[in-house]
Coordinates of C-alpha atoms in Angstrom, one line a residue:
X76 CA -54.5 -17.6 23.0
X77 CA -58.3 -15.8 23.0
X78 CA -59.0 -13.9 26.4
X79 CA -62.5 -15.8 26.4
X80 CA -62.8 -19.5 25.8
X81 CA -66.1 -21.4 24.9
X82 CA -66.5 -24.8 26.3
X83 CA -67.7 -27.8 24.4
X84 CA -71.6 -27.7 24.7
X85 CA -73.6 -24.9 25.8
X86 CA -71.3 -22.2 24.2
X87 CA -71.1 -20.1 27.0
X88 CA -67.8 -18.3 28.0
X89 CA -66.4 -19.5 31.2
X90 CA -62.9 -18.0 31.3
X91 CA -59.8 -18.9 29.3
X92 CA -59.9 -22.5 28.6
X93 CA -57.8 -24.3 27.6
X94 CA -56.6 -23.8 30.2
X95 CA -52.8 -23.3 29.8
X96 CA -50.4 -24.8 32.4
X97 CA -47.2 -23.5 32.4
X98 CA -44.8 -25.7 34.2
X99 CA -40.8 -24.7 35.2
X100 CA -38.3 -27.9 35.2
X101 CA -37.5 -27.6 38.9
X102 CA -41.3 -28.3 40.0
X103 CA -42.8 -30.1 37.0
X104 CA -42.4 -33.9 36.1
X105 CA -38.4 -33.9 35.3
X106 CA -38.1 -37.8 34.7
X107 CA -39.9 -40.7 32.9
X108 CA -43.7 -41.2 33.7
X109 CA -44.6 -43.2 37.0
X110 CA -45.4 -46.9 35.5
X111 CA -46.2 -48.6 39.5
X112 CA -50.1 -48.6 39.0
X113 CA -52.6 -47.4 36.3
X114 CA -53.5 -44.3 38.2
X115 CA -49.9 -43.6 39.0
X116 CA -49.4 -43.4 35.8
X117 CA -52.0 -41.0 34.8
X118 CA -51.1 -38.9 37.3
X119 CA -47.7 -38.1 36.2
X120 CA -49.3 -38.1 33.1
X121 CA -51.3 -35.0 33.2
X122 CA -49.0 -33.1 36.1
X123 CA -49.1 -30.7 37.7
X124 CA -53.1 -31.0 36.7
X125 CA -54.4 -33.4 39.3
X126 CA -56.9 -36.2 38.3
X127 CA -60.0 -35.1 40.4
X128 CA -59.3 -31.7 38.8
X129 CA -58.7 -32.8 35.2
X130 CA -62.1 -35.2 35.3
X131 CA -64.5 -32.4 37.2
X132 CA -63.9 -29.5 35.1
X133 CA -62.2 -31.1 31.4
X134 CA -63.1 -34.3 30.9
X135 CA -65.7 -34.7 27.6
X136 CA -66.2 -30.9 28.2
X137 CA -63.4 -28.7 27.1
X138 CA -59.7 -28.5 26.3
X139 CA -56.7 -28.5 28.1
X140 CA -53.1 -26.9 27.9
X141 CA -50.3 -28.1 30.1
X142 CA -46.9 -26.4 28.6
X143 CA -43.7 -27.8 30.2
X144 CA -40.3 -26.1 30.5
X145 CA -38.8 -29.5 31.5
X146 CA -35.6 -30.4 29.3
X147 CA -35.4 -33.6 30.8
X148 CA -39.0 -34.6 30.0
X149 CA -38.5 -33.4 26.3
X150 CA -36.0 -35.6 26.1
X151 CA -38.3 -38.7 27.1
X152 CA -41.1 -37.3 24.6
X153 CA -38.3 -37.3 22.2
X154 CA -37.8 -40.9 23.1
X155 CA -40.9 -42.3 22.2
X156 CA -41.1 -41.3 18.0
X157 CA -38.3 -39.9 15.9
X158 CA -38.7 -39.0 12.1
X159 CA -35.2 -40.9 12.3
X160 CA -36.9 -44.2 13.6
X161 CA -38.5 -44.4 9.9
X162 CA -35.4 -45.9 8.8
X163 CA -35.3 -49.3 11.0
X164 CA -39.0 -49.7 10.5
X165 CA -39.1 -49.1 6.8
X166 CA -36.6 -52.3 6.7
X167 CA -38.6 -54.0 8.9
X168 CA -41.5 -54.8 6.5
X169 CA -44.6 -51.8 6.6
X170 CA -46.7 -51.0 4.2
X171 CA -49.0 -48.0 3.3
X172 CA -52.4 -47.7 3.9
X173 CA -51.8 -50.4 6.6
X174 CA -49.2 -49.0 8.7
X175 CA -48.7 -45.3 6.9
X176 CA -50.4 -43.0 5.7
X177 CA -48.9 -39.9 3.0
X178 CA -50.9 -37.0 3.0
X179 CA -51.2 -33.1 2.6
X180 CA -54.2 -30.6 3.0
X181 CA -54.6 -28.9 -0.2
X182 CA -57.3 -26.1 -0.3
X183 CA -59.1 -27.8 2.8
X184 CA -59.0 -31.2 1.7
X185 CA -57.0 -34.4 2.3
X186 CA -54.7 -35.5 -0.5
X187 CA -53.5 -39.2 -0.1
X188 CA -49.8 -39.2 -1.7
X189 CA -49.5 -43.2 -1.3
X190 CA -48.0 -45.6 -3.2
X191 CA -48.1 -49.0 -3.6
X192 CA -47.4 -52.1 -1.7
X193 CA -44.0 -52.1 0.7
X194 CA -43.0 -48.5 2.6
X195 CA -39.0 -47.7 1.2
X196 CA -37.6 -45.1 3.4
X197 CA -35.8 -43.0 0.3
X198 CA -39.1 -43.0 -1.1
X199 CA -41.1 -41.9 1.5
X200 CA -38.5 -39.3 3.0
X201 CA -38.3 -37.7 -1.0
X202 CA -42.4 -37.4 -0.4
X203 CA -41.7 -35.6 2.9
X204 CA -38.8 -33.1 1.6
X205 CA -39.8 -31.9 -1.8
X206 CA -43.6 -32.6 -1.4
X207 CA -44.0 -31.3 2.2
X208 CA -46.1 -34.3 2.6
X209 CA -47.5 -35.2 6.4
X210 CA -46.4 -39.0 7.5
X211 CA -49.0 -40.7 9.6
X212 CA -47.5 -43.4 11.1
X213 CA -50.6 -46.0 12.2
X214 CA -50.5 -47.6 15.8
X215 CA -46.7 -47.0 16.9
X216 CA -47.0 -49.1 20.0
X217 CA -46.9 -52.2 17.9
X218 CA -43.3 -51.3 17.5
X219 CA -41.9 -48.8 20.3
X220 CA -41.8 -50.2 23.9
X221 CA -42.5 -47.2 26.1
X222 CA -45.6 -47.0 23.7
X223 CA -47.0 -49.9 24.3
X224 CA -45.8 -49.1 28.1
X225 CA -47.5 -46.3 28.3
X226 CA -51.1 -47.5 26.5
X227 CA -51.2 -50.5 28.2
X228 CA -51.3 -48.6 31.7
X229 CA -53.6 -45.9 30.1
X230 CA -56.4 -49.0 29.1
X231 CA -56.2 -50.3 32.9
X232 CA -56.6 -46.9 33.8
X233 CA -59.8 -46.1 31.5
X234 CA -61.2 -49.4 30.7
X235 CA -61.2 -48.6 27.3
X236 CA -59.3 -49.3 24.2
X237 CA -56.2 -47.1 23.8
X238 CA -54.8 -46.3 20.3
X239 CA -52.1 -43.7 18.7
X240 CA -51.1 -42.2 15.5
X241 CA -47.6 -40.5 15.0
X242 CA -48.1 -37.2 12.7
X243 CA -44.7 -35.9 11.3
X244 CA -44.8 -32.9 9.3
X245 CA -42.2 -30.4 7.9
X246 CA -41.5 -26.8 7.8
X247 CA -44.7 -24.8 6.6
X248 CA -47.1 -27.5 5.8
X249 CA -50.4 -29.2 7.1
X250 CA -51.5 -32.9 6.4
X251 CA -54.8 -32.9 7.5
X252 CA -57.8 -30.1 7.1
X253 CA -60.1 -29.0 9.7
X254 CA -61.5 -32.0 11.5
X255 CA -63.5 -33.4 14.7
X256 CA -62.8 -37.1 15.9
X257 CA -65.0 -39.3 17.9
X258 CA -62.3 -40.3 20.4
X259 CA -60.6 -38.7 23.4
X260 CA -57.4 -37.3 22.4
X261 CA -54.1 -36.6 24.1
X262 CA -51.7 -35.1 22.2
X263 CA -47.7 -35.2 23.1
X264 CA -45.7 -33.4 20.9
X265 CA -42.1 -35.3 20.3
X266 CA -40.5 -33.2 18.2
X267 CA -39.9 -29.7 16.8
X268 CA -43.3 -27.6 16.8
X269 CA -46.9 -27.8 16.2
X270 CA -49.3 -24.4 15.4
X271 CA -53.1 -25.4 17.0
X272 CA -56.1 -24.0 16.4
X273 CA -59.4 -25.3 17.7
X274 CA -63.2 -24.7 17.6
X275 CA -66.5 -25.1 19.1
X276 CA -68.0 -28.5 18.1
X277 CA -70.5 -28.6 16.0
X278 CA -71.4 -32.1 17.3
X279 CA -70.3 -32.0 21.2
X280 CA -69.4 -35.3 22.1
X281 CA -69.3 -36.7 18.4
X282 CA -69.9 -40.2 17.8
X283 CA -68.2 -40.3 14.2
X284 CA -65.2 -38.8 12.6
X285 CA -65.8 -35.2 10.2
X286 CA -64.0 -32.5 8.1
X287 CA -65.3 -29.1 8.4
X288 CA -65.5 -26.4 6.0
X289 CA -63.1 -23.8 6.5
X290 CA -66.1 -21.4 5.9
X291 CA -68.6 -23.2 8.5
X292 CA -66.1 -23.6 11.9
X293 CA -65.6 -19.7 12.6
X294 CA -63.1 -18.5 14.7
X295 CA -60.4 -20.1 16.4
X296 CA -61.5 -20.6 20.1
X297 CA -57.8 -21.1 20.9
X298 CA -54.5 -20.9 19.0
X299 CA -51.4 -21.7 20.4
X300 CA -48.0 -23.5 19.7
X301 CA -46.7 -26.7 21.4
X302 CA -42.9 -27.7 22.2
X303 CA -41.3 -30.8 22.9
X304 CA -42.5 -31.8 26.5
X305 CA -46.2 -30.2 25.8
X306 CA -49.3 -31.9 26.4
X307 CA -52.7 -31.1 24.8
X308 CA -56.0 -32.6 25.7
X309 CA -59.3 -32.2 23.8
X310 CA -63.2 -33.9 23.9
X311 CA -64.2 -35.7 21.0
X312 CA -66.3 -33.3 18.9
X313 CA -63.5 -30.7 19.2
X314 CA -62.9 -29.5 15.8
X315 CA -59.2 -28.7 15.5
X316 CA -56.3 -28.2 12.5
X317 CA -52.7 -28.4 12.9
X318 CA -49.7 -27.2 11.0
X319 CA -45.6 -26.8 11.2
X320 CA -44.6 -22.9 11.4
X321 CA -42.0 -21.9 8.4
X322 CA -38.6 -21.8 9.2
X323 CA -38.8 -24.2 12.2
X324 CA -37.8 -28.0 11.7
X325 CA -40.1 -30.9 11.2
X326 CA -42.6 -31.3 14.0
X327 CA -43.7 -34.8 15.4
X328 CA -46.4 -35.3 17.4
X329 CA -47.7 -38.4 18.9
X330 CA -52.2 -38.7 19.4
X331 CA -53.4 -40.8 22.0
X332 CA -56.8 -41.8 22.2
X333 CA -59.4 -43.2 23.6
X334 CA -63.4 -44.0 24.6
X335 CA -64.2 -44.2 21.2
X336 CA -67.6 -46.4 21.2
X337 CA -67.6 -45.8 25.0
X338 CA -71.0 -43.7 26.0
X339 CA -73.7 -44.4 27.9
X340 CA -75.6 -45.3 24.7
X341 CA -73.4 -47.7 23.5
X342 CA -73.5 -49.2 26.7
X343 CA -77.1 -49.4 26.9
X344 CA -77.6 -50.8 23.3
X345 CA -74.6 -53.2 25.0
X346 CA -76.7 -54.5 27.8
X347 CA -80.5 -54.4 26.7
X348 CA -80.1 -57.4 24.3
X349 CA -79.0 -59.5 27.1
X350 CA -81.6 -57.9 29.5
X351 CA -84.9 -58.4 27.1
X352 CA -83.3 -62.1 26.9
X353 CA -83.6 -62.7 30.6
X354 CA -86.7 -60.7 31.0
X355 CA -88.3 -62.8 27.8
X356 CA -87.7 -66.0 29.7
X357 CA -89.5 -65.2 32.6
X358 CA -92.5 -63.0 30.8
X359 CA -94.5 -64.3 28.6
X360 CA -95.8 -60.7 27.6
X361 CA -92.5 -60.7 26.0
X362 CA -93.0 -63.7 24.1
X363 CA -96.3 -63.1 22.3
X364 CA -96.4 -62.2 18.9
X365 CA -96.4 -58.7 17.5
X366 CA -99.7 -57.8 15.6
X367 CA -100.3 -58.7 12.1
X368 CA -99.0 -56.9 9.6
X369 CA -97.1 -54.8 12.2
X370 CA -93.8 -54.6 9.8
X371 CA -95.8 -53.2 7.0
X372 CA -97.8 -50.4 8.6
X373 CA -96.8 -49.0 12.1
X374 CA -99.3 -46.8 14.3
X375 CA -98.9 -44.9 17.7
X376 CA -101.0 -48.3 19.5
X377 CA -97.4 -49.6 18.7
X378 CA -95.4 -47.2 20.8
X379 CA -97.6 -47.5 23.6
X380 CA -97.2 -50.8 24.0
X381 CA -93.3 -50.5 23.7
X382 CA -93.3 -48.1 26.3
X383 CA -94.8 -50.5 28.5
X384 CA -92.2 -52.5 27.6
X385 CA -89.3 -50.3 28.5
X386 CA -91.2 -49.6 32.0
X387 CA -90.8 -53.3 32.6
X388 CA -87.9 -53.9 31.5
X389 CA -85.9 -50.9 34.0
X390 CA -88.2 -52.2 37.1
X391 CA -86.6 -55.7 36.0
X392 CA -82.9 -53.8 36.0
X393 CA -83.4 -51.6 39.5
X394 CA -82.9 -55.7 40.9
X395 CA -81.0 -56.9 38.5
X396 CA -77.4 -58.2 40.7
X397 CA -75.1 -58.8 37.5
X398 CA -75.8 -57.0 34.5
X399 CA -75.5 -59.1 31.2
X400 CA -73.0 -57.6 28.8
X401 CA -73.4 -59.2 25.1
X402 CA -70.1 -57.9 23.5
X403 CA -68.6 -54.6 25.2
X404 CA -66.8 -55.6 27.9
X405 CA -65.1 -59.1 25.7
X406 CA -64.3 -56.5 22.5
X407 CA -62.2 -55.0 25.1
X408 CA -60.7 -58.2 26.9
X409 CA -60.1 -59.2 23.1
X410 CA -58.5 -56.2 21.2
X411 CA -56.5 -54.5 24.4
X412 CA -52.7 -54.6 24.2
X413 CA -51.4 -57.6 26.7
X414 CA -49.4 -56.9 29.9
X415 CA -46.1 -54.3 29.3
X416 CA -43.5 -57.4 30.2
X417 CA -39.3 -57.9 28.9
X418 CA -37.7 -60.7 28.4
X419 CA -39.4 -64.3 27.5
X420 CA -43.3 -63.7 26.7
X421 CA -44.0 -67.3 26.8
X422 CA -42.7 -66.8 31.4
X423 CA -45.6 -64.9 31.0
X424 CA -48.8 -66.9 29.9
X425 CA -47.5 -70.2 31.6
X426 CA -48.6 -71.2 34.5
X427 CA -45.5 -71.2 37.2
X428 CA -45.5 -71.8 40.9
X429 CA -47.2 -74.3 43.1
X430 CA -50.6 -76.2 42.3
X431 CA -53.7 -75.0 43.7
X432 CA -55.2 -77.6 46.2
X433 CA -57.6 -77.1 48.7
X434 CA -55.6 -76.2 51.5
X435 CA -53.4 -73.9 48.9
X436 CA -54.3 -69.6 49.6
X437 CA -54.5 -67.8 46.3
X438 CA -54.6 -64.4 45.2
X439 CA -55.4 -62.7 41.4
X440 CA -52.6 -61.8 39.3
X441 CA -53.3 -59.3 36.6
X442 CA -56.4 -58.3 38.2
X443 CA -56.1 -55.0 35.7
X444 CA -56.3 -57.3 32.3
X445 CA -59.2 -59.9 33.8
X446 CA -63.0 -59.1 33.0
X447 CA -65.8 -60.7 35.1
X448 CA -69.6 -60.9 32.7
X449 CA -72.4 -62.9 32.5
X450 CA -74.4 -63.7 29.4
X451 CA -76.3 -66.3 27.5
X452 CA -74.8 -69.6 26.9
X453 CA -76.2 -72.4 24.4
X454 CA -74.8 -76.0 23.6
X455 CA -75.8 -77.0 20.1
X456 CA -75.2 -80.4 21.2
X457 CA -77.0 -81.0 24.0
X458 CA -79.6 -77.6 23.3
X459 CA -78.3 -76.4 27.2
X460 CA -78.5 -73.2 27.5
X461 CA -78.9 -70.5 30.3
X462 CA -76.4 -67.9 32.1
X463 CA -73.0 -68.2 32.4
X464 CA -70.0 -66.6 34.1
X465 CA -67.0 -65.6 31.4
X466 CA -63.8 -64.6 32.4
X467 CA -61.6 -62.9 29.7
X468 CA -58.3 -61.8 29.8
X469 CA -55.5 -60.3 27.5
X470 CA -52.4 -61.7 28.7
X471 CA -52.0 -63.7 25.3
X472 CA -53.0 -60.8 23.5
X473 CA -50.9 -59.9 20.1
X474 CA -49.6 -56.6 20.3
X475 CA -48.6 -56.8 17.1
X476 CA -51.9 -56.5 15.7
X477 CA -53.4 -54.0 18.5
X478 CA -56.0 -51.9 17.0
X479 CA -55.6 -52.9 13.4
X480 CA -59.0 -54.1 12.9
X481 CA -57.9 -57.6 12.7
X482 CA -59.5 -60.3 13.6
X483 CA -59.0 -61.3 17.3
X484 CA -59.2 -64.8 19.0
X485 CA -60.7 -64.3 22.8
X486 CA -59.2 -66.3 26.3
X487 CA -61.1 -67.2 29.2
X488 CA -62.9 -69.5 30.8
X489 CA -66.7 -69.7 31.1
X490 CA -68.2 -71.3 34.6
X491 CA -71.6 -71.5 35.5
X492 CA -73.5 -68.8 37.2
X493 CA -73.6 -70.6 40.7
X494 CA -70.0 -69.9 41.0
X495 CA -70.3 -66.4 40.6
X496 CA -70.0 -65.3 44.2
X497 CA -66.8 -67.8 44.6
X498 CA -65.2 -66.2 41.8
X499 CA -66.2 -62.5 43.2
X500 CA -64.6 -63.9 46.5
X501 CA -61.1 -63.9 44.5
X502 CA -61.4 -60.9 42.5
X503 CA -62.2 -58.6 45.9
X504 CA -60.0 -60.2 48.0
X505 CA -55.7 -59.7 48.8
X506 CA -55.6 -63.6 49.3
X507 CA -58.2 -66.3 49.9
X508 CA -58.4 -69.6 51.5
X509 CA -59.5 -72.3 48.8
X510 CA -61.2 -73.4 51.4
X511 CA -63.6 -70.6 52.1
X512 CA -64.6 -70.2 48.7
X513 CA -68.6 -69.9 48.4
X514 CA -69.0 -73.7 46.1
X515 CA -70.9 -76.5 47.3
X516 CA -68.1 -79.2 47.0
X517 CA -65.0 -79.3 47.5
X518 CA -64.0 -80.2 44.0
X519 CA -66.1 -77.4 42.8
X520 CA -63.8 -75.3 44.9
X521 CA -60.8 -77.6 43.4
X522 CA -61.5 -77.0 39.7
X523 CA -62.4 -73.7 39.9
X524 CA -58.9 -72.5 41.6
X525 CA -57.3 -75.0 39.3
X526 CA -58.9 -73.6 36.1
X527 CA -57.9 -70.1 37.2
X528 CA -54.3 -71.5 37.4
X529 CA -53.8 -72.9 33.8
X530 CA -54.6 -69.6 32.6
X531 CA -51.8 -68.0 34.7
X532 CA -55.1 -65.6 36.5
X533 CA -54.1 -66.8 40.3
X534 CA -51.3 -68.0 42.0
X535 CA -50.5 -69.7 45.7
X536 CA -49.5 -67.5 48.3

């Protein structure tokens, strides 16, 4: 490890980051991670680190170290990805490019060693002995429970899509060359050991994945080994190799990742759309017609009159009550992994319990996998159109296809605006009186609870 560390961003030195935890078995996490809530489980997740800490002084700004001398919590690492799992899955139908990935850095560049069609474990475990070739196993959480245990939790916690990659590599090779990602990455290493070096972004905060030069990144800013039980956080933009020491065993490692597509800017580009839609309606500035012949010649008049624009459009959002969101927040209802659950799935997504009626209290369920939005709505049938309320959830979610880049169907229910202060009444509430609910009618108040039931989103108390 470098005596001086540079932080993501303004390149100057502010001590020796990142910061390396180490943590003795006795006063360390020494058993499985603490699944009661979303924040308890980050918290066990980044130990003896604690969150305010990790957020105020690492978060999107530089890495962090946290090495464990906790047998007990090596074993659990262990648990989650073995280069001995390969065998069961290989016969249970997965194929490369889709589900793995062959490769080795050769003279700083990715070499892809795949084959056709259907994985074969003899095949793919010759690749890894005689041609030291890296395995990069795509979205393991599709097939290991405490993966999809632990991501699941991790999404509630950040609001964001979570997804992995396993990386298996043996003795004295390297699968991938110098490299920044635009995601937020944890990295747990399973198995064996893994030789890190990192360096200062060239693009803090990256919004696309790169390789590097070797002959553009510099110095290491950091270099250091990590063991079973080790964790390793770095910002997206961080520009970082990895490789398996000789004379050591394979090394697995698992990356977890998030916030990719999550910044302010994509949230803006997010919301605009829907708030120029509102604002159009009620302005009729915003419906004139641009000048003639404004696509084919622009001038600075143009510019002017945009900025205008944009003036009136963030006095419009300083009293705007529910901000419209046009895809962001149901992407993420749609593509997150569904609730962590055993035994029968289809207990889950059926509705069970009493009926709602208007004497009936309810309370949410799964308030962590529900999303509240408003946004345009338009009946080609009747040409109605105006706000809504949507509620999407993920509890009939495929985990089978989590972050494959398939296409996804969306669940929910869509109600109209008036009842959006009802609904809010549910979602900010332990319990709730049907009877109190902000609706004109009582059967407004009667369908609404009722609706939420079908979909398994409320039950009587």
């Amino acid at each position: 490890m470098p005596k001086k560390a540079r932080p993501a961003g303004d390149g100057k030195e502010q001590g020796p980051a990142p910061k390396q935890v180490k943590v003795e078995a006795a006063c360390g996490p020494s058993s499985p991670l603490n699944f009661d809530s979303p924040s308890g489980l980050f918290e066990s997740f980044i130990s003896p680190i604690k969150t305010e800490t990790f957020f105020k002084e690492f978060w999107e700004q530089k890495p962090l170290l946290i090495q464990r001398d906790d047998p007990a919590l090596a074993t659990y690492y262990q648990s989650l990805f073995r280069l001995s799992d390969l065998k069961s899955l290989c016969s249970w139908g997965i194929y490369y490019g889709r589900d793995v990935n062959v490769c080795r850095c050769v003279h700083g560049k990715k070499k892809v060693l795949n084959k056709d069609g259907r994985v074969h474990f003899l095949q793919l475990r010759q690749d890894f002995d005689q041609k030291r070739a890296t395995i990069q196993f795509h979205q393991p959480q599709r097939f290991k429970d405490e993966l999809w245990r632990i991501q699941e939790k991790l999404e509630c916690y950040f609001g964001s899509l979570v997804g992995s990659n396993v990386y298996i590599t043996p003795a004295g090779a390297q699968g991938l060359p110098p490299h920044y990602d635009d995601v937020e990455v944890f990295i747990l290493q399973l198995e064996g050991e893994k030789h890190w070096r990192l360096y200062q972004p060239t693009v803090p905060l990256a919004r696309e994945y790169s390789v590097e030069a070797e002959d553009r990144i510099g110095r290491p800013t950091h270099e250091f080994t990590l063991k079973p039980g080790d964790l390793l956080y770095f910002p997206r933009g961080t520009i970082h190799q990895a490789d398996t020491p000789e004379g050591l065993a394979h090394s697995t490692h698992v990356t977890i990742s998030t916030y990719q597509s999550s910044s302010w800017g994509d949230f803006l580009l997010d919301t605009i759309s829907g708030l120029v839609f509102d604002t159009a309606k009620a302005d009729v500035a915003l419906r004139a017609g641009i000048p003639r012949q404004l696509l084919l010649a622009e001038s600075t008049a143009v510019a002017t009159r945009l900025s205008g624009f944009l003036r009136m459009l963030a006095d419009r959002l300083e009293g705007t009550k529910e901000l419209p969101s046009a895809d962001m927040k149901k992407d993420f209802a749609m593509n997150r992994l569904p609730p962590y659950y055993m035994g029968d799935r289809a207990k889950l997504v059926a509705p069970g319990g009493q009926l709602p009626g208007l004497d009936s209290t309810v309370r949410l369920q799964f308030r962590d996998h529900v999303v509240l939005t408003v946004g345009p709505y338009q009946d080609p049938s009747d040409e109605t159109q105006g706000e809504m309320v949507y509620v999407y959830h993920s509890l009939r979610n495929r985990r089978d296809t989590h972050m494959m880049g398939n296409e996804t169907e969306s669940y929910g229910l869509r109600f109209p605006l008036s009842y959006m202060d009802a609904l809010k009444q549910i979602w900010n509430s332990s319990a709730i009186s049907v009877k109190d609910l902000k609706l004109t009618t009582d059967e407004e108040k009667q369908n609404l609870v009722l609706s939420l039931w079908t979909e398994c989103l409320i039950q009587v108390v």
